Short mmCIF file of C-alpha atoms in Angstrom, two decimals:
data_model
loop_
_atom_site.label_atom_id
_atom_site.label_comp_id
_atom_site.label_asym_id
_atom_site.label_seq_id
_atom_site.Cartn_x
_atom_site.Cartn_y
_atom_site.Cartn_z
CA MET C 205 20.25 -7.50 37.78
CA ALA C 206 21.30 -9.33 34.61
CA HIS C 207 17.64 -9.36 33.45
CA THR C 208 17.36 -5.57 33.92
CA SER C 209 20.61 -5.09 32.04
CA ASN C 210 19.42 -7.24 29.11
CA THR C 211 16.10 -5.36 28.97
CA THR C 212 17.95 -2.03 28.90
CA ILE C 213 20.25 -3.26 26.11
CA SER C 214 17.24 -4.51 24.09
CA SER C 215 15.47 -1.15 24.51
CA CYS C 216 18.58 0.72 23.42
CA LEU C 217 19.00 -1.52 20.37
CA LEU C 218 15.36 -0.95 19.37
CA ILE C 219 15.81 2.83 19.65
CA ILE C 220 19.00 2.63 17.54
CA VAL C 221 17.15 0.57 14.89
CA GLN C 222 14.30 3.11 14.81
CA LEU C 223 16.75 6.00 14.48
CA PHE C 224 18.63 4.20 11.70
CA PHE C 225 15.43 3.73 9.70
CA MET C 226 14.53 7.39 10.04
CA LEU C 227 17.91 8.56 8.74
CA PRO C 228 17.93 9.77 5.13
CA ALA C 229 19.05 7.03 2.74
CA LYS C 230 21.30 9.55 0.98
CA THR C 231 21.48 13.32 0.65
CA ASN C 232 20.62 13.86 -3.02
CA ALA C 233 16.86 13.47 -2.67
CA LYS C 234 14.95 13.82 -5.96
CA ILE C 235 11.73 14.92 -4.24
CA PRO C 236 11.26 16.60 -0.83
CA ALA C 237 8.67 14.09 0.44
CA ILE C 238 6.47 11.11 -0.34
CA ILE C 239 2.80 11.28 0.68
CA VAL C 240 0.83 8.02 0.61
CA PHE C 241 -2.89 7.22 0.35
CA GLY C 242 -4.44 3.79 -0.04
CA ASP C 243 -5.12 0.36 1.42
CA SER C 244 -3.15 -2.51 3.01
CA SER C 245 -0.70 -2.58 0.09
CA VAL C 246 0.73 0.70 1.47
CA ASP C 247 -0.60 1.03 5.06
CA SER C 248 2.44 1.33 7.33
CA GLY C 249 0.47 1.06 10.57
CA ASN C 250 -2.50 3.46 10.71
CA ASN C 251 -4.93 0.62 11.44
CA ASN C 252 -3.03 -0.10 14.68
CA HIS C 253 -4.66 3.06 16.02
CA ILE C 254 -8.31 2.49 15.07
CA GLN C 255 -10.92 -0.08 16.13
CA THR C 256 -10.86 -2.70 13.37
CA VAL C 257 -10.03 -6.36 12.80
CA ALA C 258 -7.98 -5.36 9.73
CA ARG C 259 -4.68 -5.33 11.61
CA SER C 260 -1.25 -6.90 11.41
CA ASN C 261 0.58 -5.46 14.43
CA PHE C 262 1.58 -8.87 15.78
CA MET C 263 4.04 -11.60 14.90
CA PRO C 264 4.86 -13.16 12.49
CA TYR C 265 4.12 -9.92 10.56
CA GLY C 266 7.27 -7.81 10.57
CA ARG C 267 9.56 -10.69 11.46
CA ASP C 268 12.04 -9.58 8.76
CA PHE C 269 11.62 -5.85 9.50
CA ALA C 270 14.62 -4.27 11.24
CA GLY C 271 14.49 -5.33 14.88
CA GLY C 272 12.14 -8.20 13.95
CA ARG C 273 9.05 -6.30 15.03
CA PRO C 274 5.48 -6.03 13.68
CA THR C 275 4.66 -2.49 12.55
CA GLY C 276 1.16 -2.84 11.13
CA ARG C 277 2.48 -3.42 7.60
CA PHE C 278 0.82 -6.46 6.00
CA SER C 279 4.21 -7.97 5.21
CA ASN C 280 7.14 -9.81 6.72
CA GLY C 281 9.14 -6.59 6.26
CA ARG C 282 8.97 -3.35 4.32
CA ILE C 283 6.41 -2.48 1.62
CA THR C 284 6.60 -0.83 -1.83
CA THR C 285 6.28 2.77 -0.66
CA ASP C 286 9.17 2.27 1.80
CA PHE C 287 11.37 1.16 -1.09
CA ILE C 288 10.19 4.04 -3.30
CA SER C 289 11.04 6.50 -0.51
CA GLU C 290 14.52 4.99 -0.23
CA ALA C 291 14.99 5.08 -4.03
CA ALA C 292 14.03 8.78 -3.99
CA GLY C 293 16.87 9.50 -1.56
CA LEU C 294 14.51 10.00 1.39
CA LYS C 295 14.13 7.78 4.45
CA GLN C 296 13.96 4.00 4.41
CA ILE C 297 10.42 3.87 5.73
CA VAL C 298 7.27 5.99 5.33
CA PRO C 299 5.70 6.32 8.81
CA ALA C 300 1.97 6.08 9.55
CA TYR C 301 0.34 9.43 10.30
CA LEU C 302 -1.60 8.06 13.30
CA ASP C 303 1.50 6.52 14.91
CA PRO C 304 2.41 8.62 17.99
CA ALA C 305 6.02 7.37 17.80
CA TYR C 306 6.63 9.83 14.94
CA ASN C 307 6.30 13.61 14.69
CA MET C 308 6.46 16.38 12.08
CA SER C 309 10.22 16.10 11.67
CA ASP C 310 9.54 12.58 10.33
CA PHE C 311 6.31 13.39 8.47
CA ALA C 312 7.85 16.40 6.68
CA VAL C 313 9.70 13.97 4.35
CA GLY C 314 7.27 11.06 4.30
CA VAL C 315 3.81 10.33 5.61
CA CYS C 316 1.25 7.58 5.11
CA PHE C 317 -2.51 8.05 5.47
CA ALA C 318 -3.39 4.60 4.06
CA SER C 319 -5.70 2.18 5.85
CA ALA C 320 -5.83 -1.58 5.27
CA GLY C 321 -9.23 -2.73 4.01
CA THR C 322 -10.25 0.56 2.42
CA GLY C 323 -11.07 1.39 -1.20
CA TYR C 324 -12.32 4.13 -3.48
CA ASP C 325 -15.91 3.36 -2.49
CA ASN C 326 -16.93 4.44 1.06
CA ALA C 327 -18.94 1.19 1.26
CA THR C 328 -15.66 -0.75 1.02
CA ALA C 329 -14.23 0.97 4.10
CA ASP C 330 -17.46 0.20 5.95
CA VAL C 331 -16.99 -3.57 5.53
CA MET C 332 -14.19 -3.67 8.14
CA GLY C 333 -14.66 -0.29 9.77
CA VAL C 334 -11.48 1.29 8.40
CA ILE C 335 -10.48 4.77 7.24
CA PRO C 336 -12.34 5.79 4.06
CA LEU C 337 -10.56 7.73 1.33
CA TRP C 338 -12.36 11.00 2.17
CA LYS C 339 -11.10 10.74 5.76
CA GLN C 340 -7.54 10.14 4.53
CA VAL C 341 -7.84 13.44 2.62
CA GLU C 342 -9.11 15.15 5.81
CA TYR C 343 -6.03 13.86 7.65
CA TYR C 344 -3.92 15.25 4.81
CA LYS C 345 -5.51 18.69 5.22
CA GLU C 346 -4.68 18.54 8.93
CA TYR C 347 -1.13 17.50 8.00
CA GLN C 348 -0.78 20.53 5.70
CA LYS C 349 -1.61 22.87 8.59
CA LYS C 350 0.96 21.14 10.81
CA LEU C 351 3.52 21.25 7.99
CA ARG C 352 3.05 25.02 7.56
CA SER C 353 3.50 25.54 11.30
CA TYR C 354 6.61 23.35 11.26
CA LEU C 355 8.33 24.64 8.09
CA GLY C 356 6.71 28.03 7.48
CA ASP C 357 4.38 28.75 4.55
CA THR C 358 6.98 29.15 1.81
CA LYS C 359 8.91 25.94 2.51
CA ALA C 360 5.73 23.97 3.21
CA ASN C 361 4.14 25.06 -0.07
CA GLU C 362 7.30 23.94 -1.89
CA VAL C 363 7.12 20.50 -0.24
CA ILE C 364 3.41 20.20 -1.06
CA SER C 365 3.88 21.01 -4.75
CA GLU C 366 7.12 19.03 -5.26
CA ALA C 367 6.26 15.93 -3.21
CA LEU C 368 5.36 12.61 -4.82
CA TYR C 369 1.82 11.54 -3.99
CA ALA C 370 1.58 7.74 -4.17
CA THR C 371 -1.83 6.06 -4.16
CA SER C 372 -2.63 2.36 -4.14
CA LEU C 373 -6.17 1.07 -3.79
CA GLY C 374 -9.01 -0.65 -5.65
CA THR C 375 -8.46 -4.35 -4.91
CA ASN C 376 -10.76 -4.27 -1.86
CA ASP C 377 -13.48 -2.53 -3.85
CA PHE C 378 -13.80 -5.73 -5.89
CA LEU C 379 -12.81 -8.55 -3.54
CA GLU C 380 -14.18 -7.24 -0.21
CA ASN C 381 -17.10 -5.23 -1.59
CA TYR C 382 -18.48 -5.98 -5.08
CA TYR C 383 -17.97 -9.75 -5.08
CA THR C 384 -18.74 -10.20 -1.37
CA MET C 385 -21.50 -7.75 -0.40
CA PRO C 386 -24.85 -7.58 -2.27
CA GLN C 387 -25.45 -3.81 -2.42
CA ARG C 388 -23.17 -2.75 -5.28
CA ARG C 389 -23.89 -5.89 -7.34
CA SER C 390 -27.59 -5.01 -7.22
CA GLN C 391 -26.83 -1.47 -8.44
CA TYR C 392 -24.08 -1.97 -11.04
CA THR C 393 -22.75 -4.44 -13.58
CA ILE C 394 -19.02 -5.06 -13.10
CA ASP C 395 -18.20 -2.59 -15.89
CA GLN C 396 -20.51 0.07 -14.45
CA PHE C 397 -18.90 -0.43 -11.03
CA GLN C 398 -15.46 0.17 -12.55
CA ILE C 399 -16.72 3.40 -14.15
CA TYR C 400 -18.17 4.42 -10.77
CA LEU C 401 -14.78 3.84 -9.07
CA VAL C 402 -12.88 5.74 -11.77
CA GLY C 403 -15.22 8.68 -11.14
CA ILE C 404 -14.28 8.60 -7.45
CA ALA C 405 -10.57 8.35 -8.37
CA LYS C 406 -10.95 11.41 -10.61
CA ASN C 407 -12.55 13.49 -7.86
CA PHE C 408 -9.89 12.32 -5.39
CA ILE C 409 -7.03 13.43 -7.65
CA LYS C 410 -8.76 16.73 -8.36
CA ASN C 411 -9.07 17.27 -4.60
CA LEU C 412 -5.34 16.63 -4.16
CA TYR C 413 -4.62 18.98 -7.08
CA ASN C 414 -6.72 21.73 -5.51
CA LEU C 415 -4.78 21.23 -2.27
CA GLY C 416 -1.50 21.79 -4.12
CA ALA C 417 -0.41 18.32 -5.31
CA ARG C 418 1.24 18.19 -8.76
CA LYS C 419 3.16 14.88 -8.95
CA ILE C 420 0.78 11.96 -8.52
CA SER C 421 1.26 8.22 -8.96
CA LEU C 422 -2.02 6.38 -9.36
CA GLY C 423 -1.58 2.72 -8.45
CA GLY C 424 -2.97 0.02 -10.74
CA LEU C 425 -4.41 -3.32 -9.66
CA PRO C 426 -2.29 -6.47 -9.37
CA PRO C 427 -3.44 -9.79 -10.92
CA MET C 428 -5.85 -10.22 -8.01
CA GLY C 429 -7.18 -13.53 -9.31
CA CYS C 430 -3.75 -15.04 -8.51
CA MET C 431 -3.80 -14.16 -4.82
CA PRO C 432 -3.61 -17.44 -2.85
CA LEU C 433 -7.03 -16.70 -1.29
CA GLU C 434 -8.68 -16.53 -4.72
CA ARG C 435 -6.83 -19.62 -5.95
CA THR C 436 -8.06 -21.52 -2.89
CA ARG C 437 -11.63 -20.53 -3.78
CA ASN C 438 -11.05 -21.79 -7.34
CA MET C 439 -10.93 -25.48 -6.33
CA GLY C 440 -13.20 -26.53 -9.17
CA ASN C 441 -10.56 -25.31 -11.61
CA GLY C 442 -7.50 -26.93 -10.07
CA ASN C 443 -6.67 -23.93 -7.86
CA GLU C 444 -5.47 -21.97 -10.87
CA CYS C 445 -5.69 -18.17 -10.96
CA MET C 446 -9.24 -16.79 -11.20
CA GLU C 447 -8.98 -15.45 -14.73
CA SER C 448 -12.27 -13.53 -14.45
CA TYR C 449 -10.77 -11.47 -11.58
CA ASN C 450 -7.56 -10.91 -13.52
CA LEU C 451 -9.58 -9.67 -16.48
CA VAL C 452 -11.37 -7.18 -14.20
CA ALA C 453 -7.95 -5.93 -13.03
CA VAL C 454 -6.76 -5.51 -16.65
CA ASN C 455 -9.95 -3.65 -17.63
CA PHE C 456 -9.82 -1.42 -14.57
CA ASN C 457 -6.15 -0.58 -15.19
CA GLU C 458 -7.05 0.41 -18.76
CA LYS C 459 -9.74 2.74 -17.41
CA LEU C 460 -7.27 4.22 -14.92
CA ASN C 461 -4.81 4.79 -17.75
CA GLY C 462 -7.52 6.67 -19.63
CA LEU C 463 -8.12 8.78 -16.51
CA VAL C 464 -4.40 9.58 -16.26
CA MET C 465 -4.34 10.87 -19.85
CA GLU C 466 -7.54 12.87 -19.29
CA LEU C 467 -6.25 14.56 -16.12
CA ASN C 468 -2.88 15.41 -17.66
CA LYS C 469 -4.73 17.29 -20.43
CA GLU C 470 -7.30 18.89 -18.16
CA LEU C 471 -5.30 20.20 -15.16
CA PRO C 472 -2.44 22.70 -15.72
CA GLU C 473 1.00 21.65 -14.40
CA ILE C 474 -0.23 18.31 -13.08
CA GLN C 475 1.86 15.18 -13.78
CA VAL C 476 -0.12 12.00 -13.17
CA VAL C 477 1.34 8.57 -13.93
CA LEU C 478 -0.07 5.05 -13.65
CA SER C 479 2.16 2.80 -11.56
CA ASN C 480 0.93 -0.56 -12.75
CA PRO C 481 2.13 -3.68 -10.90
CA TYR C 482 0.05 -6.09 -13.02
CA GLU C 483 2.58 -7.33 -15.60
CA PRO C 484 5.68 -7.67 -13.40
CA MET C 485 3.60 -9.43 -10.73
CA LEU C 486 2.04 -11.80 -13.28
CA GLN C 487 5.47 -12.64 -14.70
CA MET C 488 6.73 -13.50 -11.22
CA ILE C 489 3.71 -15.74 -10.62
CA LYS C 490 4.08 -17.49 -14.02
CA LYS C 491 7.87 -17.94 -13.79
CA PRO C 492 8.83 -17.75 -10.13
CA SER C 493 12.22 -19.41 -10.58
CA SER C 494 13.30 -16.66 -13.00
CA TYR C 495 13.07 -14.23 -10.06
CA GLY C 496 14.58 -16.56 -7.47
CA PHE C 497 11.25 -17.65 -5.96
CA GLU C 498 10.20 -21.24 -5.29
CA VAL C 499 6.51 -20.86 -4.40
CA ALA C 500 3.86 -18.79 -6.21
CA SER C 501 0.50 -20.46 -5.55
CA ILE C 502 0.38 -20.44 -1.75
CA ALA C 503 1.61 -17.96 0.85
CA CYS C 504 4.31 -18.23 3.49
CA CYS C 505 2.11 -17.62 6.52
CA ALA C 506 0.18 -20.52 8.06
CA THR C 507 -1.14 -22.99 5.44
CA GLY C 508 -0.78 -20.23 2.83
CA LEU C 509 -4.25 -20.98 1.47
CA PHE C 510 -6.56 -18.46 3.12
CA GLU C 511 -5.00 -16.92 6.24
CA MET C 512 -4.33 -13.21 6.71
CA GLY C 513 -4.58 -10.81 9.63
CA TYR C 514 -5.42 -12.56 12.91
CA ALA C 515 -5.57 -15.97 11.20
CA CYS C 516 -1.87 -15.53 10.43
CA ASP C 517 -0.46 -15.83 13.95
CA ARG C 518 2.91 -16.58 15.50
CA TYR C 519 1.88 -20.02 16.78
CA ASN C 520 0.97 -21.52 13.43
CA LEU C 521 3.33 -24.41 12.78
CA PHE C 522 2.80 -24.30 9.01
CA THR C 523 4.39 -20.86 8.50
CA CYS C 524 7.42 -21.05 6.22
CA LYS C 525 10.96 -20.50 7.46
CA ASP C 526 12.21 -18.34 4.55
CA ALA C 527 9.75 -15.81 3.15
CA ASN C 528 12.21 -14.86 0.38
CA LYS C 529 11.27 -18.08 -1.43
CA TYR C 530 7.60 -17.03 -1.57
CA ILE C 531 5.87 -14.43 -3.73
CA PHE C 532 3.08 -14.04 -1.16
CA TRP C 533 3.47 -13.47 2.56
CA ASP C 534 -0.17 -14.09 3.51
CA ALA C 535 -3.13 -15.11 1.34
CA PHE C 536 -3.65 -11.51 0.18
CA HIS C 537 -0.31 -9.68 0.43
CA PRO C 538 3.13 -10.03 -1.17
CA THR C 539 6.37 -10.67 0.69
CA GLU C 540 8.90 -7.91 1.26
CA ARG C 541 11.04 -9.33 -1.55
CA THR C 542 8.15 -9.21 -4.03
CA ASP C 543 7.36 -5.63 -3.00
CA ARG C 544 11.00 -4.66 -3.54
CA ILE C 545 10.89 -6.04 -7.10
CA ILE C 546 7.60 -4.21 -7.82
CA ALA C 547 9.02 -0.98 -6.38
CA ASP C 548 12.17 -1.31 -8.51
CA HIS C 549 9.95 -1.75 -11.57
CA VAL C 550 7.79 1.34 -10.98
CA VAL C 551 10.82 3.45 -10.02
CA LYS C 552 12.45 2.60 -13.36
CA THR C 553 9.26 3.04 -15.41
CA ALA C 554 6.30 5.19 -14.32
CA LEU C 555 8.15 7.10 -11.58
CA SER C 556 11.39 7.68 -13.51
CA LYS C 557 10.28 11.18 -14.56
CA PHE C 558 10.08 12.18 -10.87
CA LEU C 559 13.08 10.29 -9.52
CA ALA C 560 15.65 10.40 -12.36
#
């Protein structure tokens, strides 16, 4: 009887935690909704509901999330878009569109179409069988229909035009595709590949614009050569950051910035900004103690050298006790604390015009 009672109490507590997270952070929301596209940096659990190895819906992922539960976020807790939603006066998390635990009352103020392992290039999504960018846009079109049914045309159109559209992708196009698979390397130099991706990004934003989006945050690349996985591969150079990869990130971000300026001139009433995590992330990695971190070169999970996804499991004895001391959670993804700092930065800089 005591066991049944404890189970019931645990279930009730989990429901209370879920309800708490779906409450508005405060009432003076600056935007009516946040709508998210991208990869594992912003996937809040869509990959839980497709056939792929690119998953994180198991412990120790989510161990610092409310209720200590894995959600499919590649983090020990919340991710940048959750913090941006909270900063905007919306809810404390942005739910995954494919998660049946949520419905249109949740999605009307925040929805995530992102899929871990994807990129601008369809070939990137093919590597791990995840949701390509074009399919994320198809889900968004479906969402618009549901939103109109739920809110009525007038209110739905207002949400669509006033919402913040947050995108974050590109890292996998280089690390999982260009530098790993032979096809694109045989077709393009690294600079040509960047131009190819920027062309896809342009068409993607134009598609969103034609569907009614007006406030768009285009996510830049982090210093991807400093991810623990890339440092581990750089053994011949003392496990320092892979400067060639960082240079690619800098060059690609410059091209994205050029795209932002071009689109703002070309499309009436659009407001596109570049939310660039590169500099704040690099500063954290160079001077971790200035931000209250102790470890920058390896990750918290497992040995911290190469593990992510299924290699980062609950039984690994090497996993750190306090993720707040680490910049990286697994060999590819930041900790919740790092994501909070990045979110604070973009909220105060690129996104200030939408959220002030």
